[in-house]
């Protein structure tokens, strides 16, 4: 059995960060995403853009991470937005009403 892999790339421009994720977001990889997003807030980033172009699948554990990070960002007067979700991820966001908060 191979473990799912997730690659996380971060590019900062001033107080804005672009986080590009590649792979799958599931219970095994969601903690990595959480740590990367929390690190942005800790570093004083006020705008976090998450590029999901190369994320094949995101399950409810990934959704929880994004919702928690969005709440933390709002508390720090920052914002978090997801960009280019796959059809599966977009459907998950729509079905849970999270698209209104995260897209």
mmCIF file with all atom_site columns, N, CA, C and O in Angstrom, residues 44-87:
data_model
loop_
_atom_site.group_PDB
_atom_site.id
_atom_site.type_symbol
_atom_site.label_atom_id
_atom_site.label_alt_id
_atom_site.label_comp_id
_atom_site.label_asym_id
_atom_site.label_entity_id
_atom_site.label_seq_id
_atom_site.pdbx_PDB_ins_code
_atom_site.Cartn_x
_atom_site.Cartn_y
_atom_site.Cartn_z
_atom_site.occupancy
_atom_site.B_iso_or_equiv
_atom_site.pdbx_formal_charge
_atom_site.auth_seq_id
_atom_site.auth_comp_id
_atom_site.auth_asym_id
_atom_site.auth_atom_id
_atom_site.pdbx_PDB_model_num
ATOM 1   N N  . UNK A 1 44 ? 2.259   36.433 9.382   1.00 0.00 ? 44 UNK A N  1
ATOM 2   C CA . UNK A 1 44 ? 1.678   37.742 9.116   1.00 0.00 ? 44 UNK A CA 1
ATOM 3   C C  . UNK A 1 44 ? 1.062   37.915 7.742   1.00 0.00 ? 44 UNK A C  1
ATOM 4   O O  . UNK A 1 44 ? 0.759   39.037 7.323   1.00 0.00 ? 44 UNK A O  1
ATOM 5   N N  . UNK A 1 45 ? 0.854   36.824 7.037   1.00 0.00 ? 45 UNK A N  1
ATOM 6   C CA . UNK A 1 45 ? 0.209   36.891 5.722   1.00 0.00 ? 45 UNK A CA 1
ATOM 7   C C  . UNK A 1 45 ? -1.259  37.286 5.931   1.00 0.00 ? 45 UNK A C  1
ATOM 8   O O  . UNK A 1 45 ? -1.936  36.744 6.810   1.00 0.00 ? 45 UNK A O  1
ATOM 9   N N  . UNK A 1 46 ? -1.746  38.215 5.127   1.00 0.00 ? 46 UNK A N  1
ATOM 10  C CA . UNK A 1 46 ? -3.135  38.663 5.277   1.00 0.00 ? 46 UNK A CA 1
ATOM 11  C C  . UNK A 1 46 ? -4.047  38.184 4.156   1.00 0.00 ? 46 UNK A C  1
ATOM 12  O O  . UNK A 1 46 ? -5.265  38.237 4.292   1.00 0.00 ? 46 UNK A O  1
ATOM 13  N N  . UNK A 1 47 ? -3.474  37.716 3.052   1.00 0.00 ? 47 UNK A N  1
ATOM 14  C CA . UNK A 1 47 ? -4.261  37.157 1.958   1.00 0.00 ? 47 UNK A CA 1
ATOM 15  C C  . UNK A 1 47 ? -3.632  35.834 1.554   1.00 0.00 ? 47 UNK A C  1
ATOM 16  O O  . UNK A 1 47 ? -2.472  35.804 1.138   1.00 0.00 ? 47 UNK A O  1
ATOM 17  N N  . UNK A 1 48 ? -4.414  34.769 1.696   1.00 0.00 ? 48 UNK A N  1
ATOM 18  C CA . UNK A 1 48 ? -3.934  33.435 1.333   1.00 0.00 ? 48 UNK A CA 1
ATOM 19  C C  . UNK A 1 48 ? -4.777  32.925 0.179   1.00 0.00 ? 48 UNK A C  1
ATOM 20  O O  . UNK A 1 48 ? -5.996  32.766 0.314   1.00 0.00 ? 48 UNK A O  1
ATOM 21  N N  . UNK A 1 49 ? -4.141  32.700 -0.954  1.00 0.00 ? 49 UNK A N  1
ATOM 22  C CA . UNK A 1 49 ? -4.798  32.121 -2.122  1.00 0.00 ? 49 UNK A CA 1
ATOM 23  C C  . UNK A 1 49 ? -4.302  30.691 -2.254  1.00 0.00 ? 49 UNK A C  1
ATOM 24  O O  . UNK A 1 49 ? -3.088  30.449 -2.274  1.00 0.00 ? 49 UNK A O  1
ATOM 25  N N  . UNK A 1 50 ? -5.241  29.747 -2.329  1.00 0.00 ? 50 UNK A N  1
ATOM 26  C CA . UNK A 1 50 ? -4.890  28.330 -2.419  1.00 0.00 ? 50 UNK A CA 1
ATOM 27  C C  . UNK A 1 50 ? -5.272  27.829 -3.807  1.00 0.00 ? 50 UNK A C  1
ATOM 28  O O  . UNK A 1 50 ? -6.452  27.818 -4.167  1.00 0.00 ? 50 UNK A O  1
ATOM 29  N N  . UNK A 1 51 ? -4.276  27.434 -4.572  1.00 0.00 ? 51 UNK A N  1
ATOM 30  C CA . UNK A 1 51 ? -4.475  26.930 -5.931  1.00 0.00 ? 51 UNK A CA 1
ATOM 31  C C  . UNK A 1 51 ? -4.658  25.418 -5.861  1.00 0.00 ? 51 UNK A C  1
ATOM 32  O O  . UNK A 1 51 ? -3.749  24.690 -5.466  1.00 0.00 ? 51 UNK A O  1
ATOM 33  N N  . UNK A 1 52 ? -5.845  24.958 -6.253  1.00 0.00 ? 52 UNK A N  1
ATOM 34  C CA . UNK A 1 52 ? -6.181  23.537 -6.201  1.00 0.00 ? 52 UNK A CA 1
ATOM 35  C C  . UNK A 1 52 ? -6.142  22.876 -7.580  1.00 0.00 ? 52 UNK A C  1
ATOM 36  O O  . UNK A 1 52 ? -6.643  21.765 -7.740  1.00 0.00 ? 52 UNK A O  1
ATOM 37  N N  . UNK A 1 53 ? -5.551  23.538 -8.559  1.00 0.00 ? 53 UNK A N  1
ATOM 38  C CA . UNK A 1 53 ? -5.544  23.034 -9.933  1.00 0.00 ? 53 UNK A CA 1
ATOM 39  C C  . UNK A 1 53 ? -5.092  21.579 -10.016 1.00 0.00 ? 53 UNK A C  1
ATOM 40  O O  . UNK A 1 53 ? -5.679  20.791 -10.755 1.00 0.00 ? 53 UNK A O  1
ATOM 41  N N  . UNK A 1 54 ? -4.076  21.215 -9.264  1.00 0.00 ? 54 UNK A N  1
ATOM 42  C CA . UNK A 1 54 ? -3.520  19.863 -9.376  1.00 0.00 ? 54 UNK A CA 1
ATOM 43  C C  . UNK A 1 54 ? -3.856  18.980 -8.178  1.00 0.00 ? 54 UNK A C  1
ATOM 44  O O  . UNK A 1 54 ? -3.152  18.012 -7.898  1.00 0.00 ? 54 UNK A O  1
ATOM 45  N N  . UNK A 1 55 ? -4.945  19.304 -7.493  1.00 0.00 ? 55 UNK A N  1
ATOM 46  C CA . UNK A 1 55 ? -5.454  18.432 -6.426  1.00 0.00 ? 55 UNK A CA 1
ATOM 47  C C  . UNK A 1 55 ? -6.485  17.511 -7.056  1.00 0.00 ? 55 UNK A C  1
ATOM 48  O O  . UNK A 1 55 ? -7.509  17.967 -7.560  1.00 0.00 ? 55 UNK A O  1
ATOM 49  N N  . UNK A 1 56 ? -6.191  16.230 -7.040  1.00 0.00 ? 56 UNK A N  1
ATOM 50  C CA . UNK A 1 56 ? -7.103  15.268 -7.645  1.00 0.00 ? 56 UNK A CA 1
ATOM 51  C C  . UNK A 1 56 ? -8.348  15.024 -6.812  1.00 0.00 ? 56 UNK A C  1
ATOM 52  O O  . UNK A 1 56 ? -9.442  14.849 -7.340  1.00 0.00 ? 56 UNK A O  1
ATOM 53  N N  . UNK A 1 57 ? -8.189  15.020 -5.487  1.00 0.00 ? 57 UNK A N  1
ATOM 54  C CA . UNK A 1 57 ? -9.311  14.700 -4.607  1.00 0.00 ? 57 UNK A CA 1
ATOM 55  C C  . UNK A 1 57 ? -9.120  15.415 -3.285  1.00 0.00 ? 57 UNK A C  1
ATOM 56  O O  . UNK A 1 57 ? -8.016  15.515 -2.759  1.00 0.00 ? 57 UNK A O  1
ATOM 57  N N  . UNK A 1 58 ? -10.226 15.887 -2.764  1.00 0.00 ? 58 UNK A N  1
ATOM 58  C CA . UNK A 1 58 ? -10.236 16.502 -1.437  1.00 0.00 ? 58 UNK A CA 1
ATOM 59  C C  . UNK A 1 58 ? -11.451 15.942 -0.711  1.00 0.00 ? 58 UNK A C  1
ATOM 60  O O  . UNK A 1 58 ? -12.574 16.072 -1.192  1.00 0.00 ? 58 UNK A O  1
ATOM 61  N N  . UNK A 1 59 ? -11.223 15.323 0.438   1.00 0.00 ? 59 UNK A N  1
ATOM 62  C CA . UNK A 1 59 ? -12.353 14.762 1.177   1.00 0.00 ? 59 UNK A CA 1
ATOM 63  C C  . UNK A 1 59 ? -12.757 15.691 2.319   1.00 0.00 ? 59 UNK A C  1
ATOM 64  O O  . UNK A 1 59 ? -12.296 16.831 2.409   1.00 0.00 ? 59 UNK A O  1
ATOM 65  N N  . UNK A 1 60 ? -13.611 15.200 3.184   1.00 0.00 ? 60 UNK A N  1
ATOM 66  C CA . UNK A 1 60 ? -14.145 16.040 4.269   1.00 0.00 ? 60 UNK A CA 1
ATOM 67  C C  . UNK A 1 60 ? -13.061 16.500 5.240   1.00 0.00 ? 60 UNK A C  1
ATOM 68  O O  . UNK A 1 60 ? -13.189 17.569 5.843   1.00 0.00 ? 60 UNK A O  1
ATOM 69  N N  . UNK A 1 61 ? -11.982 15.745 5.374   1.00 0.00 ? 61 UNK A N  1
ATOM 70  C CA . UNK A 1 61 ? -10.902 16.197 6.269   1.00 0.00 ? 61 UNK A CA 1
ATOM 71  C C  . UNK A 1 61 ? -10.219 17.431 5.686   1.00 0.00 ? 61 UNK A C  1
ATOM 72  O O  . UNK A 1 61 ? -9.855  18.351 6.421   1.00 0.00 ? 61 UNK A O  1
ATOM 73  N N  . UNK A 1 62 ? -10.074 17.478 4.383   1.00 0.00 ? 62 UNK A N  1
ATOM 74  C CA . UNK A 1 62 ? -9.527  18.660 3.734   1.00 0.00 ? 62 UNK A CA 1
ATOM 75  C C  . UNK A 1 62 ? -10.474 19.842 3.845   1.00 0.00 ? 62 UNK A C  1
ATOM 76  O O  . UNK A 1 62 ? -10.044 20.972 4.107   1.00 0.00 ? 62 UNK A O  1
ATOM 77  N N  . UNK A 1 63 ? -11.760 19.579 3.665   1.00 0.00 ? 63 UNK A N  1
ATOM 78  C CA . UNK A 1 63 ? -12.759 20.642 3.812   1.00 0.00 ? 63 UNK A CA 1
ATOM 79  C C  . UNK A 1 63 ? -12.701 21.227 5.212   1.00 0.00 ? 63 UNK A C  1
ATOM 80  O O  . UNK A 1 63 ? -12.727 22.454 5.386   1.00 0.00 ? 63 UNK A O  1
ATOM 81  N N  . UNK A 1 64 ? -12.581 20.384 6.225   1.00 0.00 ? 64 UNK A N  1
ATOM 82  C CA . UNK A 1 64 ? -12.491 20.848 7.613   1.00 0.00 ? 64 UNK A CA 1
ATOM 83  C C  . UNK A 1 64 ? -11.275 21.757 7.796   1.00 0.00 ? 64 UNK A C  1
ATOM 84  O O  . UNK A 1 64 ? -11.353 22.800 8.443   1.00 0.00 ? 64 UNK A O  1
ATOM 85  N N  . UNK A 1 65 ? -10.147 21.375 7.211   1.00 0.00 ? 65 UNK A N  1
ATOM 86  C CA . UNK A 1 65 ? -8.930  22.194 7.309   1.00 0.00 ? 65 UNK A CA 1
ATOM 87  C C  . UNK A 1 65 ? -9.175  23.566 6.692   1.00 0.00 ? 65 UNK A C  1
ATOM 88  O O  . UNK A 1 65 ? -8.833  24.593 7.285   1.00 0.00 ? 65 UNK A O  1
ATOM 89  N N  . UNK A 1 66 ? -9.777  23.601 5.513   1.00 0.00 ? 66 UNK A N  1
ATOM 90  C CA . UNK A 1 66 ? -10.026 24.887 4.849   1.00 0.00 ? 66 UNK A CA 1
ATOM 91  C C  . UNK A 1 66 ? -11.000 25.748 5.639   1.00 0.00 ? 66 UNK A C  1
ATOM 92  O O  . UNK A 1 66 ? -10.804 26.956 5.763   1.00 0.00 ? 66 UNK A O  1
ATOM 93  N N  . UNK A 1 67 ? -12.038 25.137 6.196   1.00 0.00 ? 67 UNK A N  1
ATOM 94  C CA . UNK A 1 67 ? -13.003 25.908 6.997   1.00 0.00 ? 67 UNK A CA 1
ATOM 95  C C  . UNK A 1 67 ? -12.361 26.436 8.275   1.00 0.00 ? 67 UNK A C  1
ATOM 96  O O  . UNK A 1 67 ? -12.572 27.594 8.650   1.00 0.00 ? 67 UNK A O  1
ATOM 97  N N  . UNK A 1 68 ? -11.578 25.604 8.941   1.00 0.00 ? 68 UNK A N  1
ATOM 98  C CA . UNK A 1 68 ? -10.884 26.051 10.155  1.00 0.00 ? 68 UNK A CA 1
ATOM 99  C C  . UNK A 1 68 ? -9.905  27.180 9.845   1.00 0.00 ? 68 UNK A C  1
ATOM 100 O O  . UNK A 1 68 ? -9.830  28.172 10.564  1.00 0.00 ? 68 UNK A O  1
ATOM 101 N N  . UNK A 1 69 ? -9.148  27.026 8.762   1.00 0.00 ? 69 UNK A N  1
ATOM 102 C CA . UNK A 1 69 ? -8.181  28.057 8.383   1.00 0.00 ? 69 UNK A CA 1
ATOM 103 C C  . UNK A 1 69 ? -8.882  29.357 8.000   1.00 0.00 ? 69 UNK A C  1
ATOM 104 O O  . UNK A 1 69 ? -8.393  30.446 8.318   1.00 0.00 ? 69 UNK A O  1
ATOM 105 N N  . UNK A 1 70 ? -10.022 29.253 7.352   1.00 0.00 ? 70 UNK A N  1
ATOM 106 C CA . UNK A 1 70 ? -10.787 30.450 6.998   1.00 0.00 ? 70 UNK A CA 1
ATOM 107 C C  . UNK A 1 70 ? -11.257 31.179 8.249   1.00 0.00 ? 70 UNK A C  1
ATOM 108 O O  . UNK A 1 70 ? -11.184 32.409 8.334   1.00 0.00 ? 70 UNK A O  1
ATOM 109 N N  . UNK A 1 71 ? -11.703 30.417 9.233   1.00 0.00 ? 71 UNK A N  1
ATOM 110 C CA . UNK A 1 71 ? -12.137 31.013 10.506  1.00 0.00 ? 71 UNK A CA 1
ATOM 111 C C  . UNK A 1 71 ? -10.967 31.680 11.217  1.00 0.00 ? 71 UNK A C  1
ATOM 112 O O  . UNK A 1 71 ? -11.081 32.813 11.698  1.00 0.00 ? 71 UNK A O  1
ATOM 113 N N  . UNK A 1 72 ? -9.817  31.006 11.260  1.00 0.00 ? 72 UNK A N  1
ATOM 114 C CA . UNK A 1 72 ? -8.630  31.589 11.881  1.00 0.00 ? 72 UNK A CA 1
ATOM 115 C C  . UNK A 1 72 ? -8.176  32.845 11.140  1.00 0.00 ? 72 UNK A C  1
ATOM 116 O O  . UNK A 1 72 ? -7.784  33.838 11.758  1.00 0.00 ? 72 UNK A O  1
ATOM 117 N N  . UNK A 1 73 ? -8.243  32.793 9.815   1.00 0.00 ? 73 UNK A N  1
ATOM 118 C CA . UNK A 1 73 ? -7.846  33.958 9.016   1.00 0.00 ? 73 UNK A CA 1
ATOM 119 C C  . UNK A 1 73 ? -8.755  35.141 9.312   1.00 0.00 ? 73 UNK A C  1
ATOM 120 O O  . UNK A 1 73 ? -8.278  36.261 9.519   1.00 0.00 ? 73 UNK A O  1
ATOM 121 N N  . UNK A 1 74 ? -10.052 34.894 9.357   1.00 0.00 ? 74 UNK A N  1
ATOM 122 C CA . UNK A 1 74 ? -10.981 35.985 9.649   1.00 0.00 ? 74 UNK A CA 1
ATOM 123 C C  . UNK A 1 74 ? -10.701 36.598 11.018  1.00 0.00 ? 74 UNK A C  1
ATOM 124 O O  . UNK A 1 74 ? -10.744 37.821 11.177  1.00 0.00 ? 74 UNK A O  1
ATOM 125 N N  . UNK A 1 75 ? -10.370 35.758 11.987  1.00 0.00 ? 75 UNK A N  1
ATOM 126 C CA . UNK A 1 75 ? -10.032 36.249 13.321  1.00 0.00 ? 75 UNK A CA 1
ATOM 127 C C  . UNK A 1 75 ? -8.757  37.074 13.349  1.00 0.00 ? 75 UNK A C  1
ATOM 128 O O  . UNK A 1 75 ? -8.564  37.905 14.232  1.00 0.00 ? 75 UNK A O  1
ATOM 129 N N  . UNK A 1 76 ? -7.887  36.867 12.356  1.00 0.00 ? 76 UNK A N  1
ATOM 130 C CA . UNK A 1 76 ? -6.636  37.609 12.263  1.00 0.00 ? 76 UNK A CA 1
ATOM 131 C C  . UNK A 1 76 ? -6.735  38.740 11.226  1.00 0.00 ? 76 UNK A C  1
ATOM 132 O O  . UNK A 1 76 ? -5.714  39.280 10.808  1.00 0.00 ? 76 UNK A O  1
ATOM 133 N N  . UNK A 1 77 ? -7.959  39.067 10.814  1.00 0.00 ? 77 UNK A N  1
ATOM 134 C CA . UNK A 1 77 ? -8.195  40.096 9.788   1.00 0.00 ? 77 UNK A CA 1
ATOM 135 C C  . UNK A 1 77 ? -7.478  39.759 8.489   1.00 0.00 ? 77 UNK A C  1
ATOM 136 O O  . UNK A 1 77 ? -6.897  40.630 7.841   1.00 0.00 ? 77 UNK A O  1
ATOM 137 N N  . UNK A 1 78 ? -7.510  38.484 8.143   1.00 0.00 ? 78 UNK A N  1
ATOM 138 C CA . UNK A 1 78 ? -6.906  37.989 6.907   1.00 0.00 ? 78 UNK A CA 1
ATOM 139 C C  . UNK A 1 78 ? -7.988  37.262 6.112   1.00 0.00 ? 78 UNK A C  1
ATOM 140 O O  . UNK A 1 78 ? -9.121  37.098 6.594   1.00 0.00 ? 78 UNK A O  1
ATOM 141 N N  . UNK A 1 79 ? -7.653  36.840 4.914   1.00 0.00 ? 79 UNK A N  1
ATOM 142 C CA . UNK A 1 79 ? -8.622  36.100 4.106   1.00 0.00 ? 79 UNK A CA 1
ATOM 143 C C  . UNK A 1 79 ? -7.964  34.877 3.487   1.00 0.00 ? 79 UNK A C  1
ATOM 144 O O  . UNK A 1 79 ? -6.749  34.842 3.272   1.00 0.00 ? 79 UNK A O  1
ATOM 145 N N  . UNK A 1 80 ? -8.789  33.882 3.215   1.00 0.00 ? 80 UNK A N  1
ATOM 146 C CA . UNK A 1 80 ? -8.350  32.650 2.571   1.00 0.00 ? 80 UNK A CA 1
ATOM 147 C C  . UNK A 1 80 ? -9.344  32.343 1.466   1.00 0.00 ? 80 UNK A C  1
ATOM 148 O O  . UNK A 1 80 ? -10.548 32.345 1.714   1.00 0.00 ? 80 UNK A O  1
ATOM 149 N N  . UNK A 1 81 ? -8.848  32.098 0.270   1.00 0.00 ? 81 UNK A N  1
ATOM 150 C CA . UNK A 1 81 ? -9.701  31.759 -0.862  1.00 0.00 ? 81 UNK A CA 1
ATOM 151 C C  . UNK A 1 81 ? -9.121  30.567 -1.608  1.00 0.00 ? 81 UNK A C  1
ATOM 152 O O  . UNK A 1 81 ? -7.905  30.462 -1.800  1.00 0.00 ? 81 UNK A O  1
ATOM 153 N N  . UNK A 1 82 ? -10.012 29.678 -2.042  1.00 0.00 ? 82 UNK A N  1
ATOM 154 C CA . UNK A 1 82 ? -9.635  28.528 -2.852  1.00 0.00 ? 82 UNK A CA 1
ATOM 155 C C  . UNK A 1 82 ? -9.860  28.864 -4.316  1.00 0.00 ? 82 UNK A C  1
ATOM 156 O O  . UNK A 1 82 ? -10.862 29.497 -4.663  1.00 0.00 ? 82 UNK A O  1
ATOM 157 N N  . UNK A 1 83 ? -8.946  28.413 -5.168  1.00 0.00 ? 83 UNK A N  1
ATOM 158 C CA . UNK A 1 83 ? -9.038  28.691 -6.597  1.00 0.00 ? 83 UNK A CA 1
ATOM 159 C C  . UNK A 1 83 ? -8.882  27.404 -7.398  1.00 0.00 ? 83 UNK A C  1
ATOM 160 O O  . UNK A 1 83 ? -8.070  26.549 -7.051  1.00 0.00 ? 83 UNK A O  1
ATOM 161 N N  . UNK A 1 84 ? -9.652  27.281 -8.456  1.00 0.00 ? 84 UNK A N  1
ATOM 162 C CA . UNK A 1 84 ? -9.559  26.191 -9.425  1.00 0.00 ? 84 UNK A CA 1
ATOM 163 C C  . UNK A 1 84 ? -9.749  24.800 -8.828  1.00 0.00 ? 84 UNK A C  1
ATOM 164 O O  . UNK A 1 84 ? -8.961  23.887 -9.094  1.00 0.00 ? 84 UNK A O  1
ATOM 165 N N  . UNK A 1 85 ? -10.810 24.595 -8.042  1.00 0.00 ? 85 UNK A N  1
ATOM 166 C CA . UNK A 1 85 ? -11.043 23.240 -7.513  1.00 0.00 ? 85 UNK A CA 1
ATOM 167 C C  . UNK A 1 85 ? -11.473 22.291 -8.626  1.00 0.00 ? 85 UNK A C  1
ATOM 168 O O  . UNK A 1 85 ? -12.073 22.706 -9.620  1.00 0.00 ? 85 UNK A O  1
ATOM 169 N N  . UNK A 1 86 ? -11.167 21.012 -8.431  1.00 0.00 ? 86 UNK A N  1
ATOM 170 C CA . UNK A 1 86 ? -11.640 19.985 -9.365  1.00 0.00 ? 86 UNK A CA 1
ATOM 171 C C  . UNK A 1 86 ? -13.160 19.909 -9.271  1.00 0.00 ? 86 UNK A C  1
ATOM 172 O O  . UNK A 1 86 ? -13.775 20.452 -8.342  1.00 0.00 ? 86 UNK A O  1
ATOM 173 N N  . UNK A 1 87 ? -13.780 19.197 -10.197 1.00 0.00 ? 87 UNK A N  1
ATOM 174 C CA . UNK A 1 87 ? -15.244 19.036 -10.141 1.00 0.00 ? 87 UNK A CA 1
ATOM 175 C C  . UNK A 1 87 ? -15.679 18.376 -8.845  1.00 0.00 ? 87 UNK A C  1
ATOM 176 O O  . UNK A 1 87 ? -16.653 18.770 -8.239  1.00 0.00 ? 87 UNK A O  1
#
